[in-house]
Coordinates of C-alpha atoms and ligand atoms in Angstrom, one line a residue:
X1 CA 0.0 0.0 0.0
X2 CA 1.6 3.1 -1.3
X3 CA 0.7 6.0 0.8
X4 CA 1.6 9.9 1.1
X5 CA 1.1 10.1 5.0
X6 CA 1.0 7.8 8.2
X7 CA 0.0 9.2 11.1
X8 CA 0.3 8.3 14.7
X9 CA -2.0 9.4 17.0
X10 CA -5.8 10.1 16.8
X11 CA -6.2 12.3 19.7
X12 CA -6.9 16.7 18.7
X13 CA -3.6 16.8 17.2
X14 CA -3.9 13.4 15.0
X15 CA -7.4 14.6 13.8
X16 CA -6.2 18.3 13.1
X17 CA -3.5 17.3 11.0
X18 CA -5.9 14.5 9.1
X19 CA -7.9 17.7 8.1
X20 CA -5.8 18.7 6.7
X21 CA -4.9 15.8 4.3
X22 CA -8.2 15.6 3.3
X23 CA -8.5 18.9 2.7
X24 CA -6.1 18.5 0.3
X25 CA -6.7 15.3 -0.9
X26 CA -3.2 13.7 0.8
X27 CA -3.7 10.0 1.1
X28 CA -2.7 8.7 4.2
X29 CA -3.7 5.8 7.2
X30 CA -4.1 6.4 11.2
X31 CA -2.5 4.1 14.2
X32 CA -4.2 4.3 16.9
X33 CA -3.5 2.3 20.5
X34 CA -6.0 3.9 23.1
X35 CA -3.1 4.4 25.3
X36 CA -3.6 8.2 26.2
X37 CA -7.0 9.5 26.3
X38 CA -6.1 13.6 27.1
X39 CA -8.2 14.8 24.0
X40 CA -11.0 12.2 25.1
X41 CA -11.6 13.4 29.0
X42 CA -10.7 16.6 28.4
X43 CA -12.9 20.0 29.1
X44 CA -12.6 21.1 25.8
X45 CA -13.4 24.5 26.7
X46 CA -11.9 27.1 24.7
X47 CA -11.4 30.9 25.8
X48 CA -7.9 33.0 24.8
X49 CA -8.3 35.1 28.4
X50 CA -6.1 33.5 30.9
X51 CA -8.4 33.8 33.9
X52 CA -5.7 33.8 37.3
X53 CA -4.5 37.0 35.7
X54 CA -6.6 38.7 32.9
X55 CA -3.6 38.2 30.3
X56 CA -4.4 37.2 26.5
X57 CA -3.4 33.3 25.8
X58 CA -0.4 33.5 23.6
X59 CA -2.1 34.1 20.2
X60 CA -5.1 32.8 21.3
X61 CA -7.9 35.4 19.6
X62 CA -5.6 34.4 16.1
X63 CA -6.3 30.5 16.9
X64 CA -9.8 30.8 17.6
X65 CA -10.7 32.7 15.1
X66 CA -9.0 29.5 12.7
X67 CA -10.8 27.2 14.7
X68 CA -14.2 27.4 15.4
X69 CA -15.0 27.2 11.2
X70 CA -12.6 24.3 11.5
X71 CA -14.8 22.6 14.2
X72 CA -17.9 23.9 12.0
X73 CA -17.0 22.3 8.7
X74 CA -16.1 18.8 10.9
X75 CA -19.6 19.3 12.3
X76 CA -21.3 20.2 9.0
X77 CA -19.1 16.8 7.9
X78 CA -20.9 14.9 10.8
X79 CA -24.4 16.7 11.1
X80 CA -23.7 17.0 14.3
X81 CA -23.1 20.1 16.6
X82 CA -19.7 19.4 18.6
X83 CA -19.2 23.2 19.6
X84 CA -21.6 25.0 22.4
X85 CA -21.0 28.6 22.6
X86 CA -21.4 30.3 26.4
X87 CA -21.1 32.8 28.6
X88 CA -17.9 31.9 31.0
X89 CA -18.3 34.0 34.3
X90 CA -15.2 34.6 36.5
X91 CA -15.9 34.6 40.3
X92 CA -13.8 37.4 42.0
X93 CA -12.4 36.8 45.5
X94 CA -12.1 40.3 46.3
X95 CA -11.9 44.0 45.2
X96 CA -8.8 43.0 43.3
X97 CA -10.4 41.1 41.2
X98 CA -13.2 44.0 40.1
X99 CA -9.8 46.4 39.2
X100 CA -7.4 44.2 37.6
X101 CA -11.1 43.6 35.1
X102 CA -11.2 46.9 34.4
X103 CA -7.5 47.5 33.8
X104 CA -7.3 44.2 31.8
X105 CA -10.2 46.0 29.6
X106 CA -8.0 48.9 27.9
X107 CA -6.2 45.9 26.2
X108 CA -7.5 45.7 22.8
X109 CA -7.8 41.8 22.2
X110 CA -9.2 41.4 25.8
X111 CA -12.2 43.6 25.2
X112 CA -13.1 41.3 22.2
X113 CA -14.4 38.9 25.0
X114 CA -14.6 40.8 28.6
X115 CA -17.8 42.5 29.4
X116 CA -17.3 45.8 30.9
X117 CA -20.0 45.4 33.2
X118 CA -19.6 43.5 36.7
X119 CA -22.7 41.8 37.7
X120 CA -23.1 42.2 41.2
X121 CA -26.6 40.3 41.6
X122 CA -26.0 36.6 43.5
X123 CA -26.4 33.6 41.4
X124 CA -28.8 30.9 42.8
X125 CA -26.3 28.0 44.4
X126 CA -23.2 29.7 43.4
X127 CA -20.7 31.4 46.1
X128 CA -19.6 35.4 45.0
X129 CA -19.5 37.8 47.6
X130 CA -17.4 40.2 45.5
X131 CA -19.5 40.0 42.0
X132 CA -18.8 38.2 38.8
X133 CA -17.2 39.4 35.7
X134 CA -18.8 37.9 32.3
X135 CA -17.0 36.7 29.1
X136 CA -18.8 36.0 25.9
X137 CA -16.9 34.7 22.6
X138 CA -16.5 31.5 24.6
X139 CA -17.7 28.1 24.6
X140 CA -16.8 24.3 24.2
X141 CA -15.8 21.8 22.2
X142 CA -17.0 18.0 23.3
X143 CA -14.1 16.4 22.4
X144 CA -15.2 13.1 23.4
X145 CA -17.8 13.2 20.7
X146 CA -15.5 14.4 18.1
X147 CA -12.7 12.1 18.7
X148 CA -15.5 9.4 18.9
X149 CA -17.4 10.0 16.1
X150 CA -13.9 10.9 14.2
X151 CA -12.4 7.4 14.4
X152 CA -15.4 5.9 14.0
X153 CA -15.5 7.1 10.8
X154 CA -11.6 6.5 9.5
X155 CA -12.2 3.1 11.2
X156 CA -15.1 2.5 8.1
X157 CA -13.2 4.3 5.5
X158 CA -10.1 1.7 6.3
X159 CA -8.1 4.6 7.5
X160 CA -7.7 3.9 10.6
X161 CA -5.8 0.7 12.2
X162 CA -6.5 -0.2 15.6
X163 CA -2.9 -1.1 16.6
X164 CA 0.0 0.1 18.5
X165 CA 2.3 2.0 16.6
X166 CA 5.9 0.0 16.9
X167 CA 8.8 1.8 16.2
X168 CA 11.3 -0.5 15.7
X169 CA 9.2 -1.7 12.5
X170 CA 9.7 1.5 10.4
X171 CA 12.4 1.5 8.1
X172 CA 13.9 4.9 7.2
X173 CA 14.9 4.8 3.4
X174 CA 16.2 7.7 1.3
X175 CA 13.2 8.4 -1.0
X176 CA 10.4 6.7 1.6
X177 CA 9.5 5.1 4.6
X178 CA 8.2 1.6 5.2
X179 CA 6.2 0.1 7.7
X180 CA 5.3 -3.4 7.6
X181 CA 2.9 -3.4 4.4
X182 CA 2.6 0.6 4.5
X183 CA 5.1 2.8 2.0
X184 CA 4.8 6.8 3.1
X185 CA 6.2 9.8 2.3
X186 CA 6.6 10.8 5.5
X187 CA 5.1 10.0 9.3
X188 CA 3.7 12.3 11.5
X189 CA 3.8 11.9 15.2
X190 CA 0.9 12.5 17.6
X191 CA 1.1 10.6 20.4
X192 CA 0.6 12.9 23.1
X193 CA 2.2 12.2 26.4
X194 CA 2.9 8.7 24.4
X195 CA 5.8 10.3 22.9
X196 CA 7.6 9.3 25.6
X197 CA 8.2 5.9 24.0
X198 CA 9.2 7.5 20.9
X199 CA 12.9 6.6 20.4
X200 CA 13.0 9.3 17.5
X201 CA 11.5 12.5 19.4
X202 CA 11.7 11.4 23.1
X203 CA 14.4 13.3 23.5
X204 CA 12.1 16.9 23.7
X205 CA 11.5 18.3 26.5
X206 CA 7.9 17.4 27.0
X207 CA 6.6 16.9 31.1
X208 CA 2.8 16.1 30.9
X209 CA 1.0 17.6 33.5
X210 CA -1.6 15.1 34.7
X211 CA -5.2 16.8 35.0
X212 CA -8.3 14.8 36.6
X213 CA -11.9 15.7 36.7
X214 CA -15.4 15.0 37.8
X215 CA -18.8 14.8 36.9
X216 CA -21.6 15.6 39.3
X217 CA -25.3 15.7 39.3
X218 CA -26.4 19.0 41.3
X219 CA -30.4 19.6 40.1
X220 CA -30.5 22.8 42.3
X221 CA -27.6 24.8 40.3
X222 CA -29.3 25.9 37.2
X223 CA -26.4 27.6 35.6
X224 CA -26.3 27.5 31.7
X225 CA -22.9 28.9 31.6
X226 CA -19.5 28.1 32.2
X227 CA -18.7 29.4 36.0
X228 CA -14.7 29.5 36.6
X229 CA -13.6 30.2 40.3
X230 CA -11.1 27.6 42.3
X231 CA -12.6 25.0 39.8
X232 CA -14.9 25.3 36.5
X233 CA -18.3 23.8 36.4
X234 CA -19.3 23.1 33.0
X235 CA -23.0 22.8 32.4
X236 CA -23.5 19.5 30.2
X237 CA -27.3 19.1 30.4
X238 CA -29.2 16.8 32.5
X239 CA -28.4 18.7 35.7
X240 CA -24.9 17.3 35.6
X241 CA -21.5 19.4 35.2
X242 CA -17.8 18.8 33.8
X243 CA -15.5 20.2 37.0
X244 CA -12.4 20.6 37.0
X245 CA -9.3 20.4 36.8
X246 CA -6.3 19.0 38.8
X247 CA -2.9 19.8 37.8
X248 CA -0.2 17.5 39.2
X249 CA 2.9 17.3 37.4
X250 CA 4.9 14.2 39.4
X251 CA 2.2 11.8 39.0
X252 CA 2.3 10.4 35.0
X253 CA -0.2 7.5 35.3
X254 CA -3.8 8.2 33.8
X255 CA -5.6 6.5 36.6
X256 CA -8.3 8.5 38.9
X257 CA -7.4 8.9 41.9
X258 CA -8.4 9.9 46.1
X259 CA -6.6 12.9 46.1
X260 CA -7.7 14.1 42.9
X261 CA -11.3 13.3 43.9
X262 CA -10.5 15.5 47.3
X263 CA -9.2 18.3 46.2
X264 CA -11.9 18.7 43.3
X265 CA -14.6 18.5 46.3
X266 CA -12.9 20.8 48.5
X267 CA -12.5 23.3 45.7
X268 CA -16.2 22.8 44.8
X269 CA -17.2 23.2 48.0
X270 CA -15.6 26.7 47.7
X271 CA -17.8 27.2 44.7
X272 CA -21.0 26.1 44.8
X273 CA -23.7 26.2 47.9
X274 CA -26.0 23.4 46.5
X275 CA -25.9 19.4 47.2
X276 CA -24.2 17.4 45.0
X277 CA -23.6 13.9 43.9
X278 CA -20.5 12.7 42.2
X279 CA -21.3 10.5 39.0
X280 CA -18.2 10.2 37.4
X281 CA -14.1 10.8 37.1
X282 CA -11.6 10.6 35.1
X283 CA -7.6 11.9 34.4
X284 CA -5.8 11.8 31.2
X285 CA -2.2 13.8 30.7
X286 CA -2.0 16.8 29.4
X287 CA 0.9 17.2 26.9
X288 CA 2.6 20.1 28.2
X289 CA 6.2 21.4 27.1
X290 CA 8.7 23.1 29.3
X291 CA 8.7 26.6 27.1
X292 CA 4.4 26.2 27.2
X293 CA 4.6 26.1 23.3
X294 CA 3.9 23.3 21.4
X295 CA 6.2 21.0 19.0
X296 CA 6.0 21.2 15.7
X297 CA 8.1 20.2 12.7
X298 CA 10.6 17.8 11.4
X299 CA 13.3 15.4 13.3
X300 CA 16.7 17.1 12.8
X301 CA 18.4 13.8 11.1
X302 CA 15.5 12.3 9.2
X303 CA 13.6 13.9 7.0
X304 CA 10.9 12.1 6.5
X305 CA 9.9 12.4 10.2
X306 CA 7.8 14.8 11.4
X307 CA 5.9 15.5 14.7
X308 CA 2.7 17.5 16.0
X309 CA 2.5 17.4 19.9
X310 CA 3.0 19.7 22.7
X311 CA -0.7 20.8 22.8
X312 CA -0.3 21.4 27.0
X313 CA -3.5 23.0 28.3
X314 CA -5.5 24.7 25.6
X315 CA -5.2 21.9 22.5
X316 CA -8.8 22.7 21.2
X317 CA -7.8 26.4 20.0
X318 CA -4.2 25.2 19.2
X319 CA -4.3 22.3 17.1
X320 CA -6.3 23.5 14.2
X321 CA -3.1 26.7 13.5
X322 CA -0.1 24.1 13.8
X323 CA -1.8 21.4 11.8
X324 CA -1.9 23.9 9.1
X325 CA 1.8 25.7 9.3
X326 CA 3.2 22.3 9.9
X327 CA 0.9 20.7 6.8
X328 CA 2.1 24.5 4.9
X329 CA 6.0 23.4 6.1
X330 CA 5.7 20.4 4.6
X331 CA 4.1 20.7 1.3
X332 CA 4.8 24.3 0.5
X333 CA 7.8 24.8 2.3
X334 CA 6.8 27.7 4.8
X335 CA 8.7 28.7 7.3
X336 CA 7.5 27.6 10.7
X337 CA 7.8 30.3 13.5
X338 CA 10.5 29.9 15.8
X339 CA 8.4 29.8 19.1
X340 CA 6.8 26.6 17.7
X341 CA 9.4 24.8 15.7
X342 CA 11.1 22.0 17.4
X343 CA 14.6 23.3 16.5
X344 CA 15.1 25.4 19.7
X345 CA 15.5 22.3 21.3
X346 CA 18.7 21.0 19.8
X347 CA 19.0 17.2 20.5
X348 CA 23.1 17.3 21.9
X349 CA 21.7 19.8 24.7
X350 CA 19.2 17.8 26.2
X351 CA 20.7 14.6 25.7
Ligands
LIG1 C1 -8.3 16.9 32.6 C2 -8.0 17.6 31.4 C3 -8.7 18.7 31.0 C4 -8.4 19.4 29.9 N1 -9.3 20.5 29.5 C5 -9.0 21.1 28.4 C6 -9.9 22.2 27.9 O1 -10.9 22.5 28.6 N2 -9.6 22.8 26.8 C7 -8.6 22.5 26.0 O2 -8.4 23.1 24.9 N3 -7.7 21.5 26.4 C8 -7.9 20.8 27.5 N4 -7.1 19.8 27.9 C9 -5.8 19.6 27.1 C10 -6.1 18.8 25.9 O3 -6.8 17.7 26.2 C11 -4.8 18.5 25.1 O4 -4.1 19.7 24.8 C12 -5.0 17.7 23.8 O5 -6.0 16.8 24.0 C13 -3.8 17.0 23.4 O6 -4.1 16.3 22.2 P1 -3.1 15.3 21.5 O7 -3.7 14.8 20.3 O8 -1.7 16.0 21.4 O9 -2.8 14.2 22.6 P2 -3.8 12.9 23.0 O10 -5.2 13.3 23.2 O11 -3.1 12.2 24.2 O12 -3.7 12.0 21.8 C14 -2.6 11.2 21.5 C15 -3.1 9.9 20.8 O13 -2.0 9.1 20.4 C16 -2.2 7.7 20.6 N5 -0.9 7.0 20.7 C17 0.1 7.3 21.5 N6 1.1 6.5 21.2 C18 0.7 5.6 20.2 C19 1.3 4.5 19.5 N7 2.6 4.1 19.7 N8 0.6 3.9 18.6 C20 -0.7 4.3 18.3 N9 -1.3 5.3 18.9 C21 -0.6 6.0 19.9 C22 -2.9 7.8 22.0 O14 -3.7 6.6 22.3 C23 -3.8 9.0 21.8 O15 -5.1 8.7 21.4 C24 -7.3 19.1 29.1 C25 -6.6 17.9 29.4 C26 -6.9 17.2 30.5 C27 -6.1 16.0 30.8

């Protein structure tokens, strides 16, 4: 089977970067082993204001604007709506809070999404003695739909192959790679926190941050937006709600576990006034990079390798912009910015 593309990885990266095959009509086959599941329990909110200190995400009003007709079109694709736009409303813990808004406002990308007026009503079950602020622009992705329905779909177009990538089966020639059967053009790489076992790219500098969350059932909090205070709670219908999230960065296994559970509650209990009952959890890693920017481009000794990871915290706005410069590196030979390009990590350093 002659191919132009194999990728590894079906996670926000893998399916961001298939896209973009299709889109221009790149043939091409999936491996995928179900052994990290970050894109799958993730909140998939998406919002370029950093919330702990009213700063713009780096490029973040840029990516979004790329991405939410990229989720469109795959929804269009699907007939099926994978994107719920909100309101997101910031608790403030005290009078701090209410200035650093309004100084934050007189930036000019932050005033695309922060509301100038503080609401200083009380919302039923939620805890906010010192007012809310409101975002709009904001919204979420349910990326355990996508990713679902996504493979689903490669899996019946025979373009997807249920099966661990293994590494030491890929044969690196001059004009092609070949892998068992498979003869590519080149490979892509998007494993995730599973590049760790990549003997090729292991060597970046990539931590994971493990992140856990919760679902609850609460029937007397009847919020329809996202509320973000020591935790989020993310309205998903049904009287239940995403909340979360844990960040523990020594931990690397993607089990659930006590203390995650515990410090969710106690941060909830600092957040909402109102029973409830805990219906689910769940903890994936989150592919995070020492510099916070993600990885992107091609291994410095083989060409024909190339890798799309480093999503960290925020993949749902990110993956759509790299999938395209690193799919516009590859086939049109544009440059790839600097921040993102894997070559500021030379491999002799780290080694
Ligand atoms: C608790 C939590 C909450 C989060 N909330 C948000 C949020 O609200 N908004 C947001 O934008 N982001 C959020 N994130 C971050 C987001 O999930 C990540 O940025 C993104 O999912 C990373 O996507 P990825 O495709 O790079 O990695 P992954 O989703 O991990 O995908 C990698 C895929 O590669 C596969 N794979 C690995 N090795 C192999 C192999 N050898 N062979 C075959 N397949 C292989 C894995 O099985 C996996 O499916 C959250 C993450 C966590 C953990």
């Amino acid at each position: 089977m002659k191919l132009d593309y194999i990728v590894v990885g079906l996670g926000l990266a893998g399916l961001a970067f298939v896209e973009e095959l299709e889109k221009h009509g790149k043939s091409y086959v999936v491996f995928e082993n179900n052994s990290q599941n970050s894109s799958s329990v993730a909140g998939g909110t998406y919002n370029p204001v950093i919330l702990k200190r009213f700063t713009p995400v780096w490029n973040g009003h840029e990516q979004l604007e790329y991405a939410l007709p990229f989720y469109e079109k795959i929804s269009d694709k699907f007939n099926k709506n994978f994107d719920t736009k909100f309101i997101t409303k910031k608790v403030f813990n005290s009078i701090g809070d209410e200035n650093n808004w309004f100084t934050a406002l007189d930036k000019p990308m932050l005033s695309n999404y922060m509301k100038p007026e503080i609401i200083k009503e009380k919302i039923q079950g939620v805890i906010g003695n010192f007012g809310f602020g409101e975002l709009s622009g904001t919204g979420r992705i349910d990326t355990t739909d996508l990713i679902k329905t996504y493979r689903t779909s490669l899996l019946e177009n025979n373009k997807l192959i249920n099966e661990s990538f293994e590494y030491n089966q890929l044969e690196i020639g001059e004009n092609n790679l070949r892998y068992n059967e498979v003869e590519a053009q080149r490979i892509v790489f998007c494993e995730g926190f599973g590049l760790k076992q990549n003997p090729y790219f292991n060597y970046l500098p990539l931590n994971g941050t493990k992140g856990e969350t919760m679902t609850i059932h609460a029937p007397d909090l009847q919020i329809d937006f996202l509320l973000k205070s020591a935790v989020f709670v993310l309205p998903l219908g049904n009287d239940t709600y995403k909340v979360g999230a844990t960040f523990n960065w020594t931990d690397k296994t993607q089990v659930p576990t006590e203390e995650g559970r515990k410090e969710l509650v106690e941060k909830l209990e600092k957040t909402i006034s109102v029973p409830f009952t805990i219906i689910d959890q769940t903890a994936g890693i989150r592919p995070t990079v020492k510099d916070r920017r993600p990885l992107v481009g091609i291994h410095p000794e083989y060409s024909k390798l190339c890798i799309l990871n480093g999503l960290g915290t925020r993949g749902v706005m990110i993956a759509p912009t790299v999938a395209k410069n690193l799919f516009n590196h590859l086939e049109n030979g544009q440059e790839l910015d600097e921040e993102i390009n894997i070559r500021r990590f030379l491999k002799e350093q780290i080694a």
